[in-house]
């Protein structure tokens, strides 16, 4: 009974991933498909072409996310000296004690993170589009970008260690 529940959960998770893949945006734009159909088609292409392990081992998204966190943290740290106190301590007779508040940390961090995500998203999307292009039309990728095609061919070899 537990095995059936595990199998059902695994099937549900696989179906969810196949219907919500971020690789599908190129198909949505190029072929005017709805998102779920495009996601299923792209995942079928990935399964048939054998590039699934290349996509699995890709660190582009991780590097973009890490860069966003680092830049947002730097923006937060560099903006702290310019903060005005958000409120004063009413018990202090001089009322000049600067109070620390979570808004002073969160707002610059959120702004820096959002800006960096916006800047780095085209890079991330381009890498994902290259994987889909390699899975769908490797000959066209070989003509347009021979170096990238050669690298992806080397990575997609089954005995690559």
CSV table of N, CA and C in Angstrom, one decimal:
chain,number,residue,atom,x,y,z
A,1,UNK,N,0.8,-1.2,0.0
A,1,UNK,CA,0.0,0.0,0.0
A,1,UNK,C,0.9,1.3,0.0
A,2,UNK,N,1.9,1.2,0.8
A,2,UNK,CA,2.8,2.4,0.8
A,2,UNK,C,3.6,2.5,-0.5
A,3,UNK,N,3.9,1.4,-1.1
A,3,UNK,CA,4.6,1.5,-2.4
A,3,UNK,C,3.6,2.1,-3.5
A,4,UNK,N,2.3,1.8,-3.4
A,4,UNK,CA,1.4,2.4,-4.4
A,4,UNK,C,1.3,3.9,-4.1
A,5,UNK,N,1.3,4.4,-2.8
A,5,UNK,CA,1.2,5.8,-2.5
A,5,UNK,C,2.5,6.5,-3.0
A,6,UNK,N,3.6,5.9,-2.9
A,6,UNK,CA,4.9,6.4,-3.4
A,6,UNK,C,4.9,6.5,-4.9
A,7,UNK,N,4.4,5.5,-5.5
A,7,UNK,CA,4.3,5.5,-7.0
A,7,UNK,C,3.4,6.5,-7.5
A,8,UNK,N,2.2,6.7,-6.8
A,8,UNK,CA,1.3,7.7,-7.2
A,8,UNK,C,1.9,9.1,-7.0
A,9,UNK,N,2.6,9.3,-5.9
A,9,UNK,CA,3.2,10.7,-5.7
A,9,UNK,C,4.3,10.9,-6.7
A,10,UNK,N,5.1,9.9,-7.1
A,10,UNK,CA,6.1,10.0,-8.1
A,10,UNK,C,5.5,10.4,-9.4
A,11,UNK,N,4.4,9.7,-9.8
A,11,UNK,CA,3.7,10.0,-11.0
A,11,UNK,C,3.2,11.4,-11.0
A,12,UNK,N,2.6,11.8,-9.9
A,12,UNK,CA,2.0,13.2,-9.9
A,12,UNK,C,3.2,14.2,-10.0
A,13,UNK,N,4.3,14.0,-9.3
A,13,UNK,CA,5.4,15.0,-9.4
A,13,UNK,C,6.0,15.0,-10.8
A,14,UNK,N,6.1,13.9,-11.4
A,14,UNK,CA,6.6,13.8,-12.8
A,14,UNK,C,5.7,14.6,-13.8
A,15,UNK,N,4.4,14.4,-13.6
A,15,UNK,CA,3.4,15.0,-14.4
A,15,UNK,C,3.4,16.6,-14.2
A,16,UNK,N,3.6,17.0,-12.9
A,16,UNK,CA,3.7,18.4,-12.6
A,16,UNK,C,4.9,19.0,-13.3
A,17,UNK,N,6.0,18.4,-13.2
A,17,UNK,CA,7.3,18.9,-13.8
A,17,UNK,C,7.1,19.0,-15.3
A,18,UNK,N,6.5,18.0,-15.9
A,18,UNK,CA,6.4,18.0,-17.3
A,18,UNK,C,5.4,19.1,-17.8
A,19,UNK,N,4.4,19.4,-17.0
A,19,UNK,CA,3.4,20.4,-17.4
A,19,UNK,C,3.9,21.8,-17.0
A,20,UNK,N,5.0,22.0,-16.2
A,20,UNK,CA,5.4,23.3,-15.8
A,20,UNK,C,6.9,23.5,-16.0
A,21,UNK,N,7.4,23.1,-17.1
A,21,UNK,CA,8.8,23.3,-17.3
A,21,UNK,C,9.2,24.7,-17.8
A,22,UNK,N,10.2,25.3,-17.3
A,22,UNK,CA,10.6,26.6,-17.7
A,22,UNK,C,11.3,26.5,-19.1
A,23,UNK,N,11.6,25.4,-19.6
A,23,UNK,CA,12.1,25.3,-20.9
A,23,UNK,C,11.1,25.6,-22.0
A,24,UNK,N,9.8,25.6,-21.7
A,24,UNK,CA,8.7,25.7,-22.6
A,24,UNK,C,8.5,27.1,-23.2
A,25,UNK,N,9.1,28.1,-22.6
A,25,UNK,CA,8.8,29.5,-23.0
A,25,UNK,C,9.2,29.8,-24.5
A,26,UNK,N,10.3,29.1,-25.0
A,26,UNK,CA,10.7,29.3,-26.4
A,26,UNK,C,9.6,28.7,-27.3
A,27,UNK,N,9.0,27.6,-27.0
A,27,UNK,CA,8.0,27.0,-27.8
A,27,UNK,C,6.7,27.8,-27.7
A,28,UNK,N,6.4,28.4,-26.6
A,28,UNK,CA,5.3,29.3,-26.5
A,28,UNK,C,5.4,30.5,-27.4
A,29,UNK,N,6.6,31.1,-27.5
A,29,UNK,CA,6.9,32.2,-28.3
A,29,UNK,C,7.0,31.9,-29.8
A,30,UNK,N,7.6,30.8,-30.1
A,30,UNK,CA,7.9,30.5,-31.5
A,30,UNK,C,6.7,29.8,-32.2
A,31,UNK,N,5.9,29.0,-31.5
A,31,UNK,CA,4.9,28.2,-32.1
A,31,UNK,C,3.5,28.6,-31.6
A,32,UNK,N,3.4,29.6,-30.8
A,32,UNK,CA,2.1,30.1,-30.3
A,32,UNK,C,1.3,29.0,-29.6
A,33,UNK,N,1.9,28.1,-28.9
A,33,UNK,CA,1.3,27.0,-28.1
A,33,UNK,C,0.9,27.5,-26.8
A,34,UNK,N,-0.1,26.8,-26.2
A,34,UNK,CA,-0.3,27.2,-24.8
A,34,UNK,C,0.8,26.6,-23.9
A,35,UNK,N,0.9,27.1,-22.7
A,35,UNK,CA,2.1,26.7,-21.9
A,35,UNK,C,2.2,25.2,-21.6
A,36,UNK,N,1.1,24.6,-21.2
A,36,UNK,CA,1.1,23.2,-20.8
A,36,UNK,C,1.5,22.3,-22.0
A,37,UNK,N,0.9,22.6,-23.2
A,37,UNK,CA,1.2,21.8,-24.4
A,37,UNK,C,2.7,22.0,-24.7
A,38,UNK,N,3.2,23.2,-24.7
A,38,UNK,CA,4.6,23.5,-25.0
A,38,UNK,C,5.5,22.8,-24.0
A,39,UNK,N,5.1,22.8,-22.7
A,39,UNK,CA,6.0,22.2,-21.7
A,39,UNK,C,6.0,20.7,-22.0
A,40,UNK,N,4.9,20.1,-22.3
A,40,UNK,CA,4.9,18.6,-22.6
A,40,UNK,C,5.7,18.3,-23.8
A,41,UNK,N,5.6,19.1,-24.9
A,41,UNK,CA,6.3,18.9,-26.1
A,41,UNK,C,7.8,19.0,-25.9
A,42,UNK,N,8.2,20.0,-25.1
A,42,UNK,CA,9.6,20.2,-24.9
A,42,UNK,C,10.2,19.1,-24.0
A,43,UNK,N,9.4,18.7,-23.0
A,43,UNK,CA,9.9,17.6,-22.2
A,43,UNK,C,10.0,16.3,-23.0
A,44,UNK,N,9.1,16.1,-24.0
A,44,UNK,CA,9.2,14.9,-24.9
A,44,UNK,C,10.5,15.0,-25.7
A,45,UNK,N,10.7,16.2,-26.2
A,45,UNK,CA,12.0,16.4,-27.0
A,45,UNK,C,13.2,16.1,-26.2
A,46,UNK,N,13.2,16.6,-24.9
A,46,UNK,CA,14.4,16.4,-24.0
A,46,UNK,C,14.5,14.9,-23.8
A,47,UNK,N,13.4,14.2,-23.5
A,47,UNK,CA,13.5,12.8,-23.3
A,47,UNK,C,14.0,12.0,-24.5
A,48,UNK,N,13.6,12.4,-25.7
A,48,UNK,CA,14.0,11.6,-26.9
A,48,UNK,C,15.4,12.0,-27.3
A,49,UNK,N,15.8,13.2,-27.1
A,49,UNK,CA,17.2,13.6,-27.6
A,49,UNK,C,18.3,13.2,-26.7
A,50,UNK,N,18.0,12.9,-25.4
A,50,UNK,CA,19.0,12.5,-24.5
A,50,UNK,C,19.8,13.7,-23.8
A,51,UNK,N,19.2,14.9,-23.8
A,51,UNK,CA,19.9,16.0,-23.2
A,51,UNK,C,19.4,16.3,-21.8
A,52,UNK,N,18.7,15.3,-21.2
A,52,UNK,CA,18.1,15.5,-19.9
A,52,UNK,C,19.3,15.7,-18.9
A,53,UNK,N,20.3,14.9,-19.0
A,53,UNK,CA,21.4,14.9,-18.0
A,53,UNK,C,22.2,16.2,-18.2
A,54,UNK,N,22.2,16.8,-19.4
A,54,UNK,CA,22.9,18.1,-19.6
A,54,UNK,C,22.1,19.2,-18.8
A,55,UNK,N,20.8,19.2,-19.0
A,55,UNK,CA,20.0,20.2,-18.3
A,55,UNK,C,20.0,20.0,-16.8
A,56,UNK,N,20.1,18.7,-16.4
A,56,UNK,CA,20.1,18.4,-14.9
A,56,UNK,C,21.4,19.0,-14.3
A,57,UNK,N,22.5,18.8,-15.1
A,57,UNK,CA,23.8,19.3,-14.5
A,57,UNK,C,24.1,20.7,-14.8
A,58,UNK,N,23.2,21.5,-15.4
A,58,UNK,CA,23.5,22.9,-15.7
A,58,UNK,C,23.5,23.7,-14.4
A,59,UNK,N,24.4,24.6,-14.3
A,59,UNK,CA,24.5,25.4,-13.1
A,59,UNK,C,24.2,26.9,-13.4
A,60,UNK,N,23.7,27.1,-14.6
A,60,UNK,CA,23.4,28.5,-14.9
A,60,UNK,C,22.4,29.2,-14.0
A,61,UNK,N,21.3,28.4,-13.7
A,61,UNK,CA,20.3,29.0,-12.8
A,61,UNK,C,20.8,29.2,-11.4
A,62,UNK,N,21.6,28.3,-10.9
A,62,UNK,CA,22.2,28.4,-9.6
A,62,UNK,C,23.2,29.6,-9.6
A,63,UNK,N,24.0,29.8,-10.6
A,63,UNK,CA,24.9,30.9,-10.6
A,63,UNK,C,24.2,32.2,-10.7
A,64,UNK,N,23.1,32.3,-11.5
A,64,UNK,CA,22.3,33.5,-11.6
A,64,UNK,C,21.7,33.8,-10.2
A,65,UNK,N,21.1,32.8,-9.6
A,65,UNK,CA,20.5,33.0,-8.3
A,65,UNK,C,21.5,33.5,-7.2
A,66,UNK,N,22.7,32.8,-7.2
A,66,UNK,CA,23.8,33.2,-6.3
A,66,UNK,C,24.3,34.6,-6.6
A,67,UNK,N,24.4,35.0,-7.8
A,67,UNK,CA,24.8,36.4,-8.1
A,67,UNK,C,23.8,37.4,-7.7
A,68,UNK,N,22.5,37.0,-7.8
A,68,UNK,CA,21.4,37.9,-7.3
A,68,UNK,C,21.5,38.1,-5.8
A,69,UNK,N,21.8,37.0,-5.1
A,69,UNK,CA,21.9,37.1,-3.6
A,69,UNK,C,23.1,38.0,-3.2
A,70,UNK,N,24.2,37.7,-3.9
A,70,UNK,CA,25.4,38.5,-3.5
A,70,UNK,C,25.3,40.0,-3.8
A,71,UNK,N,24.8,40.3,-5.0
A,71,UNK,CA,24.6,41.7,-5.3
A,71,UNK,C,23.6,42.4,-4.4
A,72,UNK,N,22.5,41.7,-4.2
A,72,UNK,CA,21.4,42.3,-3.3
A,72,UNK,C,22.0,42.5,-1.9
A,73,UNK,N,22.8,41.6,-1.4
A,73,UNK,CA,23.4,41.7,-0.1
A,73,UNK,C,24.4,42.9,-0.1
A,74,UNK,N,25.2,43.1,-1.1
A,74,UNK,CA,26.1,44.2,-1.2
A,74,UNK,C,25.3,45.5,-1.3
A,75,UNK,N,24.2,45.6,-2.0
A,75,UNK,CA,23.4,46.8,-2.1
A,75,UNK,C,22.9,47.1,-0.7
A,76,UNK,N,22.4,46.1,0.0
A,76,UNK,CA,21.9,46.3,1.4
A,76,UNK,C,23.0,46.9,2.3
A,77,UNK,N,24.2,46.3,2.3
A,77,UNK,CA,25.2,46.7,3.1
A,77,UNK,C,25.7,48.1,2.8
A,78,UNK,N,25.8,48.4,1.5
A,78,UNK,CA,26.2,49.7,1.1
A,78,UNK,C,25.2,50.8,1.3
A,79,UNK,N,23.9,50.4,1.4
A,79,UNK,CA,22.9,51.4,1.6
A,79,UNK,C,22.6,51.7,3.1
A,80,UNK,N,23.1,50.9,4.0
A,80,UNK,CA,22.9,51.1,5.4
A,80,UNK,C,23.3,52.5,6.0
A,81,UNK,N,24.5,53.0,5.6
A,81,UNK,CA,24.8,54.3,6.1
A,81,UNK,C,23.9,55.5,5.7
A,82,UNK,N,23.1,55.3,4.6
A,82,UNK,CA,22.3,56.3,4.1
A,82,UNK,C,20.8,56.3,4.7
A,83,UNK,N,20.6,55.3,5.5
A,83,UNK,CA,19.2,55.2,6.1
A,83,UNK,C,19.0,56.3,7.1
A,84,UNK,N,17.8,56.8,7.0
A,84,UNK,CA,17.3,57.7,8.1
A,84,UNK,C,16.6,56.8,9.1
A,85,UNK,N,16.6,57.2,10.3
A,85,UNK,CA,15.8,56.4,11.3
A,85,UNK,C,14.4,56.4,10.9
A,86,UNK,N,13.8,55.2,11.0
A,86,UNK,CA,12.4,55.0,10.7
A,86,UNK,C,11.5,55.5,11.8
A,87,UNK,N,12.0,55.4,13.0
A,87,UNK,CA,11.3,55.8,14.2
A,87,UNK,C,12.3,56.1,15.3
A,88,UNK,N,11.9,57.0,16.2
A,88,UNK,CA,12.8,57.3,17.3
A,88,UNK,C,12.4,56.6,18.6
A,89,UNK,N,13.3,56.4,19.5
A,89,UNK,CA,13.0,55.8,20.8
A,89,UNK,C,12.4,56.9,21.6
A,90,UNK,N,11.1,56.7,22.0
A,90,UNK,CA,10.4,57.7,22.8
A,90,UNK,C,10.9,57.8,24.2
A,91,UNK,N,11.6,56.8,24.7
A,91,UNK,CA,12.1,56.9,26.1
A,91,UNK,C,13.4,57.6,26.2
A,92,UNK,N,14.0,57.9,25.0
A,92,UNK,CA,15.3,58.6,25.0
A,92,UNK,C,15.0,60.1,25.1
A,93,UNK,N,15.5,60.8,26.0
A,93,UNK,CA,15.2,62.2,26.1
A,93,UNK,C,15.8,63.0,25.0
A,94,UNK,N,16.9,62.6,24.4
A,94,UNK,CA,17.5,63.3,23.3
A,94,UNK,C,16.8,63.0,21.9
A,95,UNK,N,16.1,61.9,21.8
A,95,UNK,CA,15.5,61.4,20.6
A,95,UNK,C,16.4,61.4,19.4
A,96,UNK,N,17.7,61.1,19.6
A,96,UNK,CA,18.6,61.0,18.5
A,96,UNK,C,19.2,59.6,18.3
A,97,UNK,N,18.6,58.6,19.0
A,97,UNK,CA,19.1,57.3,18.8
A,97,UNK,C,18.5,56.6,17.6
A,98,UNK,N,19.4,56.2,16.7
A,98,UNK,CA,18.9,55.6,15.5
A,98,UNK,C,18.5,54.1,15.8
A,99,UNK,N,17.3,53.8,15.4
A,99,UNK,CA,16.7,52.5,15.6
A,99,UNK,C,16.9,51.6,14.4
A,100,UNK,N,17.2,50.4,14.6
A,100,UNK,CA,17.3,49.5,13.5
A,100,UNK,C,16.0,48.8,13.2
A,101,UNK,N,15.6,48.6,12.0
A,101,UNK,CA,14.3,48.0,11.7
A,101,UNK,C,14.5,47.0,10.5
A,102,UNK,N,13.7,46.1,10.4
A,102,UNK,CA,13.8,45.1,9.4
A,102,UNK,C,13.5,45.7,8.0
A,103,UNK,N,12.8,46.8,7.9
A,103,UNK,CA,12.6,47.5,6.6
A,103,UNK,C,13.9,48.0,6.0
A,104,UNK,N,14.8,48.5,6.9
A,104,UNK,CA,16.1,49.0,6.5
A,104,UNK,C,16.9,47.9,5.8
A,105,UNK,N,16.7,46.7,6.2
A,105,UNK,CA,17.4,45.6,5.5
A,105,UNK,C,16.6,45.0,4.4
A,106,UNK,N,15.3,44.8,4.5
A,106,UNK,CA,14.5,44.1,3.5
A,106,UNK,C,14.4,44.9,2.2
A,107,UNK,N,14.1,46.2,2.3
A,107,UNK,CA,13.8,47.0,1.1
A,107,UNK,C,15.0,47.1,0.2
A,108,UNK,N,16.2,47.4,0.6
A,108,UNK,CA,17.3,47.5,-0.3
A,108,UNK,C,17.6,46.1,-0.9
A,109,UNK,N,17.5,45.1,0.0
A,109,UNK,CA,17.7,43.7,-0.5
A,109,UNK,C,16.8,43.3,-1.6
A,110,UNK,N,15.5,43.6,-1.4
A,110,UNK,CA,14.5,43.2,-2.4
A,110,UNK,C,14.7,44.0,-3.7
A,111,UNK,N,15.0,45.3,-3.6
A,111,UNK,CA,15.2,46.0,-4.8
A,111,UNK,C,16.4,45.5,-5.5
A,112,UNK,N,17.5,45.3,-4.8
A,112,UNK,CA,18.7,44.7,-5.5
A,112,UNK,C,18.5,43.4,-6.1
A,113,UNK,N,17.7,42.5,-5.4
A,113,UNK,CA,17.5,41.2,-5.9
A,113,UNK,C,16.6,41.2,-7.2
A,114,UNK,N,15.5,42.0,-7.1
A,114,UNK,CA,14.6,42.1,-8.2
A,114,UNK,C,15.3,42.7,-9.5
A,115,UNK,N,16.2,43.7,-9.3
A,115,UNK,CA,16.9,44.3,-10.4
A,115,UNK,C,17.8,43.2,-11.0
A,116,UNK,N,18.5,42.5,-10.2
A,116,UNK,CA,19.5,41.5,-10.7
A,116,UNK,C,18.8,40.3,-11.4
A,117,UNK,N,17.6,39.9,-10.8
A,117,UNK,CA,16.9,38.8,-11.5
A,117,UNK,C,16.4,39.3,-12.9
A,118,UNK,N,16.0,40.6,-13.0
A,118,UNK,CA,15.6,41.1,-14.2
A,118,UNK,C,16.7,41.2,-15.2
A,119,UNK,N,17.9,41.6,-14.7
A,119,UNK,CA,19.1,41.7,-15.6
A,119,UNK,C,19.6,40.3,-16.1
A,120,UNK,N,19.5,39.3,-15.2
A,120,UNK,CA,20.1,38.0,-15.5
A,120,UNK,C,19.1,37.0,-16.2
A,121,UNK,N,17.9,37.3,-16.2
A,121,UNK,CA,16.9,36.4,-16.7
A,121,UNK,C,17.1,36.2,-18.2
A,122,UNK,N,17.5,37.2,-19.0
A,122,UNK,CA,17.7,36.9,-20.5
A,122,UNK,C,18.9,35.9,-20.7
A,123,UNK,N,19.9,36.0,-19.8
A,123,UNK,CA,21.0,35.0,-19.9
A,123,UNK,C,20.5,33.6,-19.6
A,124,UNK,N,19.8,33.5,-18.6
A,124,UNK,CA,19.3,32.2,-18.2
A,124,UNK,C,18.3,31.6,-19.3
A,125,UNK,N,17.5,32.5,-19.8
A,125,UNK,CA,16.6,32.0,-20.9
A,125,UNK,C,17.3,31.7,-22.1
A,126,UNK,N,18.4,32.4,-22.4
A,126,UNK,CA,19.2,32.0,-23.6
A,126,UNK,C,19.8,30.6,-23.5
A,127,UNK,N,20.3,30.3,-22.3
A,127,UNK,CA,20.9,29.0,-22.1
A,127,UNK,C,19.9,27.9,-22.3
A,128,UNK,N,18.7,28.1,-21.7
A,128,UNK,CA,17.6,27.2,-21.8
A,128,UNK,C,17.2,27.0,-23.2
A,129,UNK,N,17.1,28.1,-24.0
A,129,UNK,CA,16.7,28.0,-25.4
A,129,UNK,C,17.7,27.3,-26.2
A,130,UNK,N,19.0,27.4,-25.8
A,130,UNK,CA,20.1,26.6,-26.6
A,130,UNK,C,19.9,25.1,-26.3
A,131,UNK,N,19.5,24.7,-25.1
A,131,UNK,CA,19.3,23.3,-24.8
A,131,UNK,C,18.1,22.8,-25.6
A,132,UNK,N,17.0,23.6,-25.7
A,132,UNK,CA,15.8,23.2,-26.5
A,132,UNK,C,16.2,23.1,-28.0
A,133,UNK,N,16.9,24.1,-28.4
A,133,UNK,CA,17.3,24.1,-29.9
A,133,UNK,C,18.2,22.9,-30.1
A,134,UNK,N,19.1,22.5,-29.2
A,134,UNK,CA,19.9,21.3,-29.4
A,134,UNK,C,19.1,20.1,-29.4
A,135,UNK,N,18.1,20.0,-28.6
A,135,UNK,CA,17.2,18.8,-28.5
A,135,UNK,C,16.4,18.7,-29.8
A,136,UNK,N,15.9,19.9,-30.3
A,136,UNK,CA,14.9,19.8,-31.4
A,136,UNK,C,15.6,19.9,-32.8
A,137,UNK,N,16.6,20.8,-33.0
A,137,UNK,CA,17.2,20.9,-34.3
A,137,UNK,C,18.7,21.0,-34.1
A,138,UNK,N,19.4,19.9,-33.9
A,138,UNK,CA,20.8,20.0,-33.6
A,138,UNK,C,21.6,20.4,-34.9
A,139,UNK,N,21.1,20.1,-36.1
A,139,UNK,CA,21.8,20.6,-37.3
A,139,UNK,C,21.8,22.1,-37.5
A,140,UNK,N,20.6,22.7,-37.1
A,140,UNK,CA,20.6,24.2,-37.2
A,140,UNK,C,21.5,24.8,-36.2
A,141,UNK,N,21.6,24.2,-35.0
A,141,UNK,CA,22.5,24.8,-34.0
A,141,UNK,C,24.0,24.6,-34.5
A,142,UNK,N,24.3,23.5,-35.2
A,142,UNK,CA,25.6,23.2,-35.7
A,142,UNK,C,26.0,24.3,-36.7
A,143,UNK,N,25.0,24.7,-37.5
A,143,UNK,CA,25.3,25.7,-38.5
A,143,UNK,C,25.5,27.1,-37.9
A,144,UNK,N,24.6,27.4,-37.0
A,144,UNK,CA,24.6,28.8,-36.4
A,144,UNK,C,25.7,29.0,-35.4
A,145,UNK,N,25.9,28.0,-34.5
A,145,UNK,CA,26.8,28.1,-33.4
A,145,UNK,C,27.6,26.8,-33.3
A,146,UNK,N,28.6,26.6,-34.2
A,146,UNK,CA,29.3,25.3,-34.2
A,146,UNK,C,30.1,25.0,-32.9
A,147,UNK,N,30.6,26.0,-32.2
A,147,UNK,CA,31.3,25.7,-30.9
A,147,UNK,C,30.4,25.2,-29.9
A,148,UNK,N,29.2,25.9,-29.7
A,148,UNK,CA,28.2,25.4,-28.7
A,148,UNK,C,27.7,24.0,-29.1
A,149,UNK,N,27.5,23.8,-30.4
A,149,UNK,CA,27.0,22.4,-30.8
A,149,UNK,C,28.0,21.4,-30.5
A,150,UNK,N,29.3,21.7,-30.7
A,150,UNK,CA,30.3,20.7,-30.5
A,150,UNK,C,30.4,20.4,-29.0
A,151,UNK,N,30.3,21.4,-28.2
A,151,UNK,CA,30.4,21.3,-26.7
A,151,UNK,C,29.2,20.4,-26.2
A,152,UNK,N,28.0,20.8,-26.7
A,152,UNK,CA,26.8,20.0,-26.2
A,152,UNK,C,26.9,18.6,-26.7
A,153,UNK,N,27.4,18.3,-27.9
A,153,UNK,CA,27.6,16.9,-28.4
A,153,UNK,C,28.5,16.2,-27.5
A,154,UNK,N,29.6,16.8,-27.1
A,154,UNK,CA,30.5,16.1,-26.2
A,154,UNK,C,29.9,15.8,-24.8
A,155,UNK,N,29.1,16.8,-24.3
A,155,UNK,CA,28.4,16.6,-23.0
A,155,UNK,C,27.3,15.5,-23.1
A,156,UNK,N,26.7,15.4,-24.3
A,156,UNK,CA,25.6,14.4,-24.4
A,156,UNK,C,26.0,13.0,-24.7
A,157,UNK,N,27.3,12.8,-24.9
A,157,UNK,CA,27.8,11.4,-25.1
A,157,UNK,C,27.6,10.6,-23.8
A,158,UNK,N,27.1,9.4,-23.9
A,158,UNK,CA,26.8,8.6,-22.7
A,158,UNK,C,28.0,8.2,-21.8
A,159,UNK,N,29.2,8.1,-22.4
A,159,UNK,CA,30.3,7.7,-21.7
A,159,UNK,C,31.2,8.9,-21.2
A,160,UNK,N,30.6,10.1,-21.3
A,160,UNK,CA,31.3,11.3,-20.8
A,160,UNK,C,31.4,11.3,-19.3
A,161,UNK,N,32.6,11.4,-18.7
A,161,UNK,CA,32.8,11.3,-17.3
A,161,UNK,C,33.6,12.6,-16.8
